[in-house]
């Protein structure tokens, strides 16, 4: 079951386990400069508003109603990241694990492959929460992503258009799979002495959260932006640990800010600050210190042109305020430590 709760997508699988829940939140953020540098994690600037597509049925494109799901507003060239929060099982003091597939315009954000149903192991086409706390973009190399940046469909910038040559879908597609109940209960014991929880699988401390035609005209897709330091972790579990018979999916449509008022009757959000303004104010960027092996990245996604690169080729200036930033204040954040856990550091 999927519910929209306070601008968050809440997935629950009570038929699998009472704790089998995971929440996804789409965060506004700074668009990092597209300048061939690899930047730190930008902050979260608050959750995007999410609304049921059905609530705007008189105005939204017909295909949006067919695909269902929810919608959110973005400005052209605005950036986003997706936060994952798996439900906590208090008996076992561990978050219930999920495999989560994320696609943009039905292009997998981890592998760059076009949409097919189900989970796939080789190459891994999903993230695991925990340990994955968030996803900021397309996985291009090991430890590096290109930021999710909203661009109008039909202009050739989105990952979907660069890979398929068409602009049929746009938006973001989410599918979640819970761990099998028997696997969860076997792996994560109720007694502290027998607990097998990987250290990287812990919920995050509150401090981490401070990282805070007509159809074509309305729809936005995600294009690759600037380079950012981020690990997409290898699955720390076995592929057969996931319950492949249980899944829920949601189509997240991206409406341009001008159409948002017509669809919802609400004013669009304010324009976010630029990265240069944020840095000049002395506010922090972030470096996440997790544990685990990162996937290698996708040759398909690595071959995409960024918004700036493609704009230059087209003789256009698609990115306003793309000035480099320097002198960033960096805050290191880590997973929350269990009371009895001793954290291994670097020697």
PDB file of C-alpha atoms in Angstrom, residues 98-312:
ATOM      1  CA  UNK A  98      14.116  -2.573   1.295  1.00  0.00           C
ATOM      2  CA  UNK A  99      15.370  -2.825  -2.280  1.00  0.00           C
ATOM      3  CA  UNK A 100      14.330   0.327  -4.134  1.00  0.00           C
ATOM      4  CA  UNK A 101      14.434   0.880  -7.882  1.00  0.00           C
ATOM      5  CA  UNK A 102      14.610   4.501  -9.041  1.00  0.00           C
ATOM      6  CA  UNK A 103      14.171   5.536 -12.667  1.00  0.00           C
ATOM      7  CA  UNK A 104      13.873   8.871 -14.461  1.00  0.00           C
ATOM      8  CA  UNK A 105      11.805   8.764 -17.621  1.00  0.00           C
ATOM      9  CA  UNK A 106      11.966   4.965 -17.185  1.00  0.00           C
ATOM     10  CA  UNK A 107      15.778   5.054 -17.353  1.00  0.00           C
ATOM     11  CA  UNK A 108      17.298   3.292 -14.364  1.00  0.00           C
ATOM     12  CA  UNK A 109      19.278   5.802 -12.280  1.00  0.00           C
ATOM     13  CA  UNK A 110      21.844   3.175 -11.225  1.00  0.00           C
ATOM     14  CA  UNK A 111      22.459   1.264 -14.465  1.00  0.00           C
ATOM     15  CA  UNK A 112      21.216   3.571 -17.229  1.00  0.00           C
ATOM     16  CA  UNK A 113      19.202   0.711 -18.706  1.00  0.00           C
ATOM     17  CA  UNK A 114      15.660   1.112 -20.009  1.00  0.00           C
ATOM     18  CA  UNK A 115      12.782  -0.049 -17.868  1.00  0.00           C
ATOM     19  CA  UNK A 116      12.093  -3.744 -17.282  1.00  0.00           C
ATOM     20  CA  UNK A 117      10.004  -5.200 -14.481  1.00  0.00           C
ATOM     21  CA  UNK A 118      11.536  -6.900 -11.455  1.00  0.00           C
ATOM     22  CA  UNK A 119      14.834  -6.626  -9.605  1.00  0.00           C
ATOM     23  CA  UNK A 120      18.073  -7.513 -11.349  1.00  0.00           C
ATOM     24  CA  UNK A 121      21.283  -8.647  -9.703  1.00  0.00           C
ATOM     25  CA  UNK A 122      23.887  -8.270 -12.453  1.00  0.00           C
ATOM     26  CA  UNK A 123      24.247  -5.378 -12.746  1.00  0.00           C
ATOM     27  CA  UNK A 124      22.515  -4.324  -9.533  1.00  0.00           C
ATOM     28  CA  UNK A 125      19.705  -1.995 -10.615  1.00  0.00           C
ATOM     29  CA  UNK A 126      18.459  -0.871  -7.200  1.00  0.00           C
ATOM     30  CA  UNK A 127      19.580   0.740  -3.959  1.00  0.00           C
ATOM     31  CA  UNK A 128      19.188  -0.824  -0.530  1.00  0.00           C
ATOM     32  CA  UNK A 129      17.768   1.112   2.419  1.00  0.00           C
ATOM     33  CA  UNK A 130      19.446   0.809   4.799  1.00  0.00           C
ATOM     34  CA  UNK A 131      22.375   1.424   4.172  1.00  0.00           C
ATOM     35  CA  UNK A 132      21.554   3.891   1.335  1.00  0.00           C
ATOM     36  CA  UNK A 133      20.280   7.082   3.009  1.00  0.00           C
ATOM     37  CA  UNK A 134      19.611   9.090  -0.177  1.00  0.00           C
ATOM     38  CA  UNK A 135      20.130   9.328  -3.907  1.00  0.00           C
ATOM     39  CA  UNK A 136      21.121  12.613  -5.559  1.00  0.00           C
ATOM     40  CA  UNK A 137      21.514  11.628  -9.182  1.00  0.00           C
ATOM     41  CA  UNK A 138      22.615   9.242 -11.908  1.00  0.00           C
ATOM     42  CA  UNK A 139      25.405   6.827 -10.936  1.00  0.00           C
ATOM     43  CA  UNK A 140      28.148   7.488 -13.501  1.00  0.00           C
ATOM     44  CA  UNK A 141      31.265   6.063 -11.825  1.00  0.00           C
ATOM     45  CA  UNK A 142      32.141   4.405  -8.538  1.00  0.00           C
ATOM     46  CA  UNK A 143      31.613   7.045  -5.859  1.00  0.00           C
ATOM     47  CA  UNK A 144      30.320   9.704  -8.278  1.00  0.00           C
ATOM     48  CA  UNK A 145      26.873  10.740  -9.480  1.00  0.00           C
ATOM     49  CA  UNK A 146      25.547  13.459 -11.757  1.00  0.00           C
ATOM     50  CA  UNK A 147      22.894  15.496 -10.004  1.00  0.00           C
ATOM     51  CA  UNK A 148      19.195  15.177 -10.878  1.00  0.00           C
ATOM     52  CA  UNK A 149      18.284  18.416 -12.687  1.00  0.00           C
ATOM     53  CA  UNK A 150      14.781  19.147 -14.016  1.00  0.00           C
ATOM     54  CA  UNK A 151      14.469  20.048 -17.693  1.00  0.00           C
ATOM     55  CA  UNK A 152      11.437  20.313 -20.008  1.00  0.00           C
ATOM     56  CA  UNK A 153      10.626  17.294 -22.122  1.00  0.00           C
ATOM     57  CA  UNK A 154      11.118  17.677 -25.838  1.00  0.00           C
ATOM     58  CA  UNK A 155      14.347  19.674 -25.795  1.00  0.00           C
ATOM     59  CA  UNK A 156      16.710  16.700 -25.721  1.00  0.00           C
ATOM     60  CA  UNK A 157      18.328  17.294 -22.313  1.00  0.00           C
ATOM     61  CA  UNK A 158      16.825  14.516 -20.180  1.00  0.00           C
ATOM     62  CA  UNK A 159      18.475  11.130 -19.698  1.00  0.00           C
ATOM     63  CA  UNK A 160      15.387   9.573 -21.263  1.00  0.00           C
ATOM     64  CA  UNK A 161      15.747  11.587 -24.467  1.00  0.00           C
ATOM     65  CA  UNK A 162      19.508  11.122 -24.730  1.00  0.00           C
ATOM     66  CA  UNK A 163      19.226   7.337 -24.390  1.00  0.00           C
ATOM     67  CA  UNK A 164      15.956   6.550 -26.182  1.00  0.00           C
ATOM     68  CA  UNK A 165      15.546   9.524 -28.495  1.00  0.00           C
ATOM     69  CA  UNK A 166      11.981  10.012 -27.253  1.00  0.00           C
ATOM     70  CA  UNK A 167      10.262  12.069 -24.555  1.00  0.00           C
ATOM     71  CA  UNK A 168       7.416   9.754 -23.610  1.00  0.00           C
ATOM     72  CA  UNK A 169       7.475   9.586 -19.816  1.00  0.00           C
ATOM     73  CA  UNK A 170       9.487  12.133 -17.836  1.00  0.00           C
ATOM     74  CA  UNK A 171       9.082  12.193 -14.072  1.00  0.00           C
ATOM     75  CA  UNK A 172      10.447   9.660 -11.599  1.00  0.00           C
ATOM     76  CA  UNK A 173       9.428   6.016 -11.248  1.00  0.00           C
ATOM     77  CA  UNK A 174       9.767   4.238  -7.900  1.00  0.00           C
ATOM     78  CA  UNK A 175       9.362   0.529  -7.096  1.00  0.00           C
ATOM     79  CA  UNK A 176      10.072  -0.914  -3.627  1.00  0.00           C
ATOM     80  CA  UNK A 177      10.543  -4.525  -2.519  1.00  0.00           C
ATOM     81  CA  UNK A 178      10.672  -5.589   1.159  1.00  0.00           C
ATOM     82  CA  UNK A 179      12.977  -8.205   2.606  1.00  0.00           C
ATOM     83  CA  UNK A 180      11.307 -11.563   3.230  1.00  0.00           C
ATOM     84  CA  UNK A 181       9.954 -11.801   6.759  1.00  0.00           C
ATOM     85  CA  UNK A 182      11.747 -15.057   7.593  1.00  0.00           C
ATOM     86  CA  UNK A 183      15.039 -13.609   6.400  1.00  0.00           C
ATOM     87  CA  UNK A 184      14.585 -10.428   8.446  1.00  0.00           C
ATOM     88  CA  UNK A 185      13.752 -12.337  11.623  1.00  0.00           C
ATOM     89  CA  UNK A 186      16.659 -14.737  11.128  1.00  0.00           C
ATOM     90  CA  UNK A 187      19.225 -12.059  10.339  1.00  0.00           C
ATOM     91  CA  UNK A 188      18.255  -9.597  13.038  1.00  0.00           C
ATOM     92  CA  UNK A 189      17.779 -11.229  16.424  1.00  0.00           C
ATOM     93  CA  UNK A 190      15.928  -9.777  19.377  1.00  0.00           C
ATOM     94  CA  UNK A 191      18.802 -10.315  21.813  1.00  0.00           C
ATOM     95  CA  UNK A 192      21.678  -7.850  21.675  1.00  0.00           C
ATOM     96  CA  UNK A 193      24.266 -10.651  21.920  1.00  0.00           C
ATOM     97  CA  UNK A 194      22.981 -12.396  18.773  1.00  0.00           C
ATOM     98  CA  UNK A 195      22.327  -9.299  16.701  1.00  0.00           C
ATOM     99  CA  UNK A 196      23.893  -9.454  13.253  1.00  0.00           C
ATOM    100  CA  UNK A 197      23.067  -5.951  12.069  1.00  0.00           C
ATOM    101  CA  UNK A 198      25.690  -4.462   9.743  1.00  0.00           C
ATOM    102  CA  UNK A 199      27.003  -1.201  11.176  1.00  0.00           C
ATOM    103  CA  UNK A 200      26.122   0.630   7.983  1.00  0.00           C
ATOM    104  CA  UNK A 201      22.474  -0.309   8.291  1.00  0.00           C
ATOM    105  CA  UNK A 202      21.521   2.016  11.133  1.00  0.00           C
ATOM    106  CA  UNK A 203      19.008   4.814  10.945  1.00  0.00           C
ATOM    107  CA  UNK A 204      20.467   8.278  10.673  1.00  0.00           C
ATOM    108  CA  UNK A 205      20.861  10.710  13.515  1.00  0.00           C
ATOM    109  CA  UNK A 206      18.657  13.787  13.450  1.00  0.00           C
ATOM    110  CA  UNK A 207      21.715  15.877  12.649  1.00  0.00           C
ATOM    111  CA  UNK A 208      21.933  14.178   9.271  1.00  0.00           C
ATOM    112  CA  UNK A 209      18.499  15.467   8.422  1.00  0.00           C
ATOM    113  CA  UNK A 210      19.899  18.978   8.508  1.00  0.00           C
ATOM    114  CA  UNK A 211      21.190  18.174   5.061  1.00  0.00           C
ATOM    115  CA  UNK A 212      18.206  19.537   4.172  1.00  0.00           C
ATOM    116  CA  UNK A 213       1.302  20.128 -26.622  1.00  0.00           C
ATOM    117  CA  UNK A 214      -0.173  20.977 -23.299  1.00  0.00           C
ATOM    118  CA  UNK A 215       1.053  17.637 -22.037  1.00  0.00           C
ATOM    119  CA  UNK A 216       4.577  18.292 -23.285  1.00  0.00           C
ATOM    120  CA  UNK A 217       4.522  21.846 -21.934  1.00  0.00           C
ATOM    121  CA  UNK A 218       3.501  20.662 -18.474  1.00  0.00           C
ATOM    122  CA  UNK A 219       5.867  17.711 -18.113  1.00  0.00           C
ATOM    123  CA  UNK A 220       9.443  17.769 -16.875  1.00  0.00           C
ATOM    124  CA  UNK A 221      12.114  15.081 -16.837  1.00  0.00           C
ATOM    125  CA  UNK A 222      15.461  14.668 -15.100  1.00  0.00           C
ATOM    126  CA  UNK A 223      18.748  15.408 -16.822  1.00  0.00           C
ATOM    127  CA  UNK A 224      22.323  14.865 -15.596  1.00  0.00           C
ATOM    128  CA  UNK A 225      23.836  17.931 -13.955  1.00  0.00           C
ATOM    129  CA  UNK A 226      27.076  18.572 -12.069  1.00  0.00           C
ATOM    130  CA  UNK A 227      29.279  15.871 -10.592  1.00  0.00           C
ATOM    131  CA  UNK A 228      28.903  14.974  -6.920  1.00  0.00           C
ATOM    132  CA  UNK A 229      30.676  12.655  -4.506  1.00  0.00           C
ATOM    133  CA  UNK A 230      28.265   9.863  -3.527  1.00  0.00           C
ATOM    134  CA  UNK A 231      28.512   6.099  -3.072  1.00  0.00           C
ATOM    135  CA  UNK A 232      25.712   3.869  -4.333  1.00  0.00           C
ATOM    136  CA  UNK A 233      26.221   0.857  -2.094  1.00  0.00           C
ATOM    137  CA  UNK A 234      26.402  -2.748  -3.187  1.00  0.00           C
ATOM    138  CA  UNK A 235      23.576  -4.889  -1.837  1.00  0.00           C
ATOM    139  CA  UNK A 236      24.908  -6.135   1.560  1.00  0.00           C
ATOM    140  CA  UNK A 237      22.349  -8.949   1.566  1.00  0.00           C
ATOM    141  CA  UNK A 238      21.680 -11.925  -0.690  1.00  0.00           C
ATOM    142  CA  UNK A 239      19.615 -11.339  -3.824  1.00  0.00           C
ATOM    143  CA  UNK A 240      17.163 -14.055  -2.739  1.00  0.00           C
ATOM    144  CA  UNK A 241      16.581 -12.237   0.578  1.00  0.00           C
ATOM    145  CA  UNK A 242      14.200  -9.856  -1.214  1.00  0.00           C
ATOM    146  CA  UNK A 243      10.540 -10.752  -1.506  1.00  0.00           C
ATOM    147  CA  UNK A 244      10.172 -10.626  -5.276  1.00  0.00           C
ATOM    148  CA  UNK A 245       6.450 -11.417  -4.975  1.00  0.00           C
ATOM    149  CA  UNK A 246       5.733  -8.223  -3.019  1.00  0.00           C
ATOM    150  CA  UNK A 247       6.238  -4.749  -4.460  1.00  0.00           C
ATOM    151  CA  UNK A 248       4.586  -1.348  -4.782  1.00  0.00           C
ATOM    152  CA  UNK A 249       5.265   1.255  -7.453  1.00  0.00           C
ATOM    153  CA  UNK A 250       4.555   4.943  -7.886  1.00  0.00           C
ATOM    154  CA  UNK A 251       4.886   7.335 -10.819  1.00  0.00           C
ATOM    155  CA  UNK A 252       6.044  10.750  -9.616  1.00  0.00           C
ATOM    156  CA  UNK A 253       5.174  13.355 -12.254  1.00  0.00           C
ATOM    157  CA  UNK A 254       7.163  16.583 -12.408  1.00  0.00           C
ATOM    158  CA  UNK A 255       5.091  19.650 -13.265  1.00  0.00           C
ATOM    159  CA  UNK A 256       6.746  22.866 -14.295  1.00  0.00           C
ATOM    160  CA  UNK A 257       6.192  25.655 -11.802  1.00  0.00           C
ATOM    161  CA  UNK A 258       4.006  27.679 -14.173  1.00  0.00           C
ATOM    162  CA  UNK A 259       1.486  24.838 -14.513  1.00  0.00           C
ATOM    163  CA  UNK A 260       1.444  23.962 -10.807  1.00  0.00           C
ATOM    164  CA  UNK A 261      -1.071  26.663  -9.948  1.00  0.00           C
ATOM    165  CA  UNK A 262      -3.432  25.490 -12.716  1.00  0.00           C
ATOM    166  CA  UNK A 263      -3.165  21.866 -11.590  1.00  0.00           C
ATOM    167  CA  UNK A 264      -3.502  22.440  -7.836  1.00  0.00           C
ATOM    168  CA  UNK A 265      -4.733  25.991  -7.206  1.00  0.00           C
ATOM    169  CA  UNK A 266      -1.566  26.544  -5.136  1.00  0.00           C
ATOM    170  CA  UNK A 267       1.223  29.045  -5.668  1.00  0.00           C
ATOM    171  CA  UNK A 268       4.478  27.510  -6.903  1.00  0.00           C
ATOM    172  CA  UNK A 269       7.397  27.359  -4.447  1.00  0.00           C
ATOM    173  CA  UNK A 270       9.906  30.164  -4.220  1.00  0.00           C
ATOM    174  CA  UNK A 271      13.017  29.940  -6.366  1.00  0.00           C
ATOM    175  CA  UNK A 272      15.845  28.207  -4.431  1.00  0.00           C
ATOM    176  CA  UNK A 273      19.112  30.065  -3.752  1.00  0.00           C
ATOM    177  CA  UNK A 274      22.116  29.517  -5.977  1.00  0.00           C
ATOM    178  CA  UNK A 275      25.098  27.459  -4.826  1.00  0.00           C
ATOM    179  CA  UNK A 276      27.265  30.582  -4.927  1.00  0.00           C
ATOM    180  CA  UNK A 277      24.876  32.549  -2.676  1.00  0.00           C
ATOM    181  CA  UNK A 278      24.641  29.635  -0.240  1.00  0.00           C
ATOM    182  CA  UNK A 279      28.428  29.233  -0.021  1.00  0.00           C
ATOM    183  CA  UNK A 280      28.994  32.982   0.305  1.00  0.00           C
ATOM    184  CA  UNK A 281      26.693  32.973   3.342  1.00  0.00           C
ATOM    185  CA  UNK A 282      29.043  30.469   5.033  1.00  0.00           C
ATOM    186  CA  UNK A 283      26.484  27.660   5.177  1.00  0.00           C
ATOM    187  CA  UNK A 284      27.718  24.045   5.149  1.00  0.00           C
ATOM    188  CA  UNK A 285      27.993  21.358   2.512  1.00  0.00           C
ATOM    189  CA  UNK A 286      28.157  17.719   3.617  1.00  0.00           C
ATOM    190  CA  UNK A 287      30.395  14.668   3.387  1.00  0.00           C
ATOM    191  CA  UNK A 288      28.704  11.388   4.280  1.00  0.00           C
ATOM    192  CA  UNK A 289      30.977   8.830   5.942  1.00  0.00           C
ATOM    193  CA  UNK A 290      29.319   5.441   5.503  1.00  0.00           C
ATOM    194  CA  UNK A 291      30.648   1.902   5.366  1.00  0.00           C
ATOM    195  CA  UNK A 292      30.268  -0.495   2.472  1.00  0.00           C
ATOM    196  CA  UNK A 293      31.385  -1.104  -1.087  1.00  0.00           C
ATOM    197  CA  UNK A 294      30.065   1.126  -3.863  1.00  0.00           C
ATOM    198  CA  UNK A 295      28.780  -0.150  -7.210  1.00  0.00           C
ATOM    199  CA  UNK A 296      31.028   0.561 -10.185  1.00  0.00           C
ATOM    200  CA  UNK A 297      28.732   2.992 -11.996  1.00  0.00           C
ATOM    201  CA  UNK A 298      27.152   2.843 -15.420  1.00  0.00           C
ATOM    202  CA  UNK A 299      28.944   3.199 -18.745  1.00  0.00           C
ATOM    203  CA  UNK A 300      25.596   4.187 -20.273  1.00  0.00           C
ATOM    204  CA  UNK A 301      25.080   7.030 -17.822  1.00  0.00           C
ATOM    205  CA  UNK A 302      28.731   8.007 -18.009  1.00  0.00           C
ATOM    206  CA  UNK A 303      28.256   8.600 -21.732  1.00  0.00           C
ATOM    207  CA  UNK A 304      25.429  11.105 -21.279  1.00  0.00           C
ATOM    208  CA  UNK A 305      26.070  14.792 -21.808  1.00  0.00           C
ATOM    209  CA  UNK A 306      25.332  17.064 -18.878  1.00  0.00           C
ATOM    210  CA  UNK A 307      22.832  19.888 -19.255  1.00  0.00           C
ATOM    211  CA  UNK A 308      25.669  22.377 -19.686  1.00  0.00           C
ATOM    212  CA  UNK A 309      27.561  20.239 -22.200  1.00  0.00           C
ATOM    213  CA  UNK A 310      24.492  19.645 -24.319  1.00  0.00           C
ATOM    214  CA  UNK A 311      23.468  23.305 -24.069  1.00  0.00           C
ATOM    215  CA  UNK A 312      26.858  24.428 -25.320  1.00  0.00           C
TER     216      UNK A 312
END
